[in-house]
Amino acid sequence: MSDTAQVRIRLKTREESYAVPDVPLIVPLSLKRYGLSQVVNKVLSLDRSVPFDFFVGSNKTLLKTSLDKYLIENGLSPENELEIEYARSIIPPVHSGSFPHDDWVSSVAPSEEIIVTGSFDGYIRVWDYSGNATATLSAHEDGVKAVSWAEGGALVSGGMDGLIKLWDVPKSRCVSQFMGHTAPINSIIAKGNLLVSAGADGQLGIWNLDAKPTVIKPKKKKAKLEDNYVEPQSIVSHSVRQGNVSSPLTDIIFSPKDSTVAYSVSENHTIQTWDLLTPQVVETSTTSFPLSALTALPQVGILAVGSTARHILLHDPRAQTISSGQLNGHTGIVSSLAPSPESEFMLVSASYDSTLRIWDIRVPGSSLYTIQRANGTRSDRVFDVDWIKTGIFSVGTDKNLQINASTGARATEEN
Amino acid sequence: NIDPESLLPKLPSPQDLRPFPCHLSLTYIPDTQTRIRSVAIDNRGIWLAAGCDDGLRVFELSTGRQVRKYAYSDPVDALQWNPVRPILALASGNSVYIVAPDICTKESVIANPKSASAEPSNDTPITDWVIEDQTVEIRTKLQVRQVDWHRKGDYLLSSSSNQSGQAVLIHQLSAQSSQAPFRRSRGLVQDAHFHPSAPVIFVMTQRYIRVYDLASGILTHKLLPGARWLARMAVHRSGQHVLAVSYDRRTVWHDLELGQTPYKTLRYHQKAIRDVGFHQNYPLFATASDDGTANVFHAEVYDDDSKSPLLVPLKSLKSHSIQNSLGVLGLTWHPREPWLVTCGADGTAKLWTA
Ligand SMILES: [Mg+2]
């Protein structure tokens, strides 16, 4: 086929600020992603070049070849008009740093100024972006399992010891402790004065961060005098039960629209919606798999749910049934999920298969990128991932906090 | 010219019998190199206990993290979590230990210590109870090979590879006492289990399995598996079926309704079989062998007595390496999911998920 062969295309996007007029365009069949991206940039007359990705055909396949090759591979004729959806693309996530720890790292909470990690050695570490550990807090016997930011730069942590702690990070001080769980804390979140914890004991703990610490007699001899315990009666906890025994709750998030509502996932296959004020379960959706991770894509109103059966389910919490959307590709338990800070359709997943994967839910067929451990091996497990404007932050058995830069304009590379 | 295969009844395809463990999801590695002989998951599905050559280890099941280590001078041959409380019983040397791992909760092994006024027995006790808050050691006169909790969590059965009357002992935690239900044993005892719901115990010797009614002391069944040297057994939750595995590579299914001879004898391993276990809820069982594999079978038991159990081989799980002719030494099922944990001479335990 000659270089001048052409095809009629119609470009569509769900990102309003980058929409082009809905008219057919005639473009060379030899165009690839970069060429199409230039076409969109030209139509929009953008000052700074913005890279786009293209999804072709009814099943929205990510265009990785030329249009010509796509048509041939799919047995399509260049005679017909081709509908192409496009979306702002991310740069391939480049490894930009790894901060070593003494032990496995279970959890990470990044901000644009500092990054906090929780480790199985029992310490919380505060890092600056140059890789200096600016503070090391002795936090939980037998290991830290979850860390999360609370209002006003405060930090909350959950431990293998079943305890929850509130930290004043600048002062490197534990402000208060919350007791009540009888198993490790798998996930913890805070907003306003509300703290919500998901325990391996199957209990969802709802706590008031403003509760005045009451100094009660520490049960453990090792507890220090300055430890402030919040009395157990401040717990409002509810069990998710299956038969006589509770299944571990594995992850918890606030509803993006209403922080008096939370979603939890459990090994007992369920996604539950909680009214935190009453507090009670207002809805339960049952899947076929033990669930291990949860995040929300707020603009599209979708929950992404990681399973121990190696896939990610896409669930609309307004629907009564489990939607059929699935992201397949991981070869290990999915341990953590986080939404993209820039694209409402994208998310990152972490797995026991040692990788992170970046997905666009419009292209469920395969992930856009796979990120390996820079300082680990294929047998390492990734325990936690978060994604903010400054990068993708992930931790695991490789004893490293790994940072991958992920946003901003794609370099003017091509092929 | 009829294909003889076509005359055999068609077994369902493994694909139609999912879910069953088929995917290696996690490997548990102790802090120091040691053989792992036995594994057990607590009833909440949070902790994995591993009986090693140098002691006991407890891992967090979901992450693979070792959280506790208890050293013992003798290998931990067998262990089992209490069905009611977060404590576990294990066999090491001549002792049965009952341990309360103090992770998150502080549990005393003996919940209600015996009142001081309890009548001292006139007989010389057959065991010595050494009681501490987090550990009880029951010293016996024989090397203990196997332990099995009663479903209510107070009684514990221990067995020793011996012919004496103390080869099978029943210990009562609340009374801190042990008794020997039999005056003597007929053959070397290999394993002993409580019936899942009735006052009945199953005792396996080298060649036979005997079923006793505990209340009357009467022998109700004597099963003849037809193996030269039996290793372990598992009792189905119905109490009507028993699986026995042998060092001479046999897996034998006994239906108590069908008399003394096996309902089926399966030969799917190349080397000695060391452990066998039924899943609590799913129609699944698994066997562990020195050939380095664990085999998973579908085993459907019907309420209708006239219908025979349906046995279908599903999957051979291969990942453990063989060390000095020893392969997979133990296995345990997850309390809820169709997940299996295997352990072996290669010093690892492995979680197999659906
Ligand atoms: Mg998370």
PDB file of C-alpha atoms and ligand atoms in Angstrom, chain A residues 107-108 147 186-189 250-253 292-295 335-338 383-386, ligand 1:
ATOM      1  CA  SER A 107       2.297   0.634  53.470  1.00  0.00           C
ATOM      2  CA  VAL A 108       2.919   4.076  52.005  1.00  0.00           C
ATOM      3  CA  VAL A 147      -0.488   4.281  57.285  1.00  0.00           C
ATOM      4  CA  ASN A 186      -5.419  -4.218  57.179  1.00  0.00           C
ATOM      5  CA  SER A 187      -6.479  -0.716  56.189  1.00  0.00           C
ATOM      6  CA  ILE A 188      -7.130   2.632  57.836  1.00  0.00           C
ATOM      7  CA  ILE A 189      -8.592   5.954  56.638  1.00  0.00           C
ATOM      8  CA  THR A 250      -9.058  -6.273  53.638  1.00  0.00           C
ATOM      9  CA  ASP A 251      -9.551  -2.670  52.481  1.00  0.00           C
ATOM     10  CA  ILE A 252     -11.658   0.395  53.220  1.00  0.00           C
ATOM     11  CA  ILE A 253     -12.239   3.754  51.469  1.00  0.00           C
ATOM     12  CA  SER A 292      -8.189  -7.908  48.685  1.00  0.00           C
ATOM     13  CA  ALA A 293      -8.085  -4.263  47.498  1.00  0.00           C
ATOM     14  CA  LEU A 294     -10.398  -1.357  46.779  1.00  0.00           C
ATOM     15  CA  THR A 295     -10.354   2.091  45.205  1.00  0.00           C
ATOM     16  CA  SER A 335      -2.926  -6.244  46.950  1.00  0.00           C
ATOM     17  CA  SER A 336      -3.606  -2.535  46.419  1.00  0.00           C
ATOM     18  CA  LEU A 337      -5.267  -0.088  44.006  1.00  0.00           C
ATOM     19  CA  ALA A 338      -5.083   3.691  43.534  1.00  0.00           C
ATOM     20  CA  PHE A 383       1.933  -4.662  49.310  1.00  0.00           C
ATOM     21  CA  ASP A 384       0.789  -1.095  48.715  1.00  0.00           C
ATOM     22  CA  VAL A 385       0.627   1.541  45.998  1.00  0.00           C
ATOM     23  CA  ASP A 386      -0.505   5.151  45.855  1.00  0.00           C
TER      24      ASP A 386
HETATM   25 MG    MG C   1      -4.788   1.448  49.867  1.00  0.00          MG
END
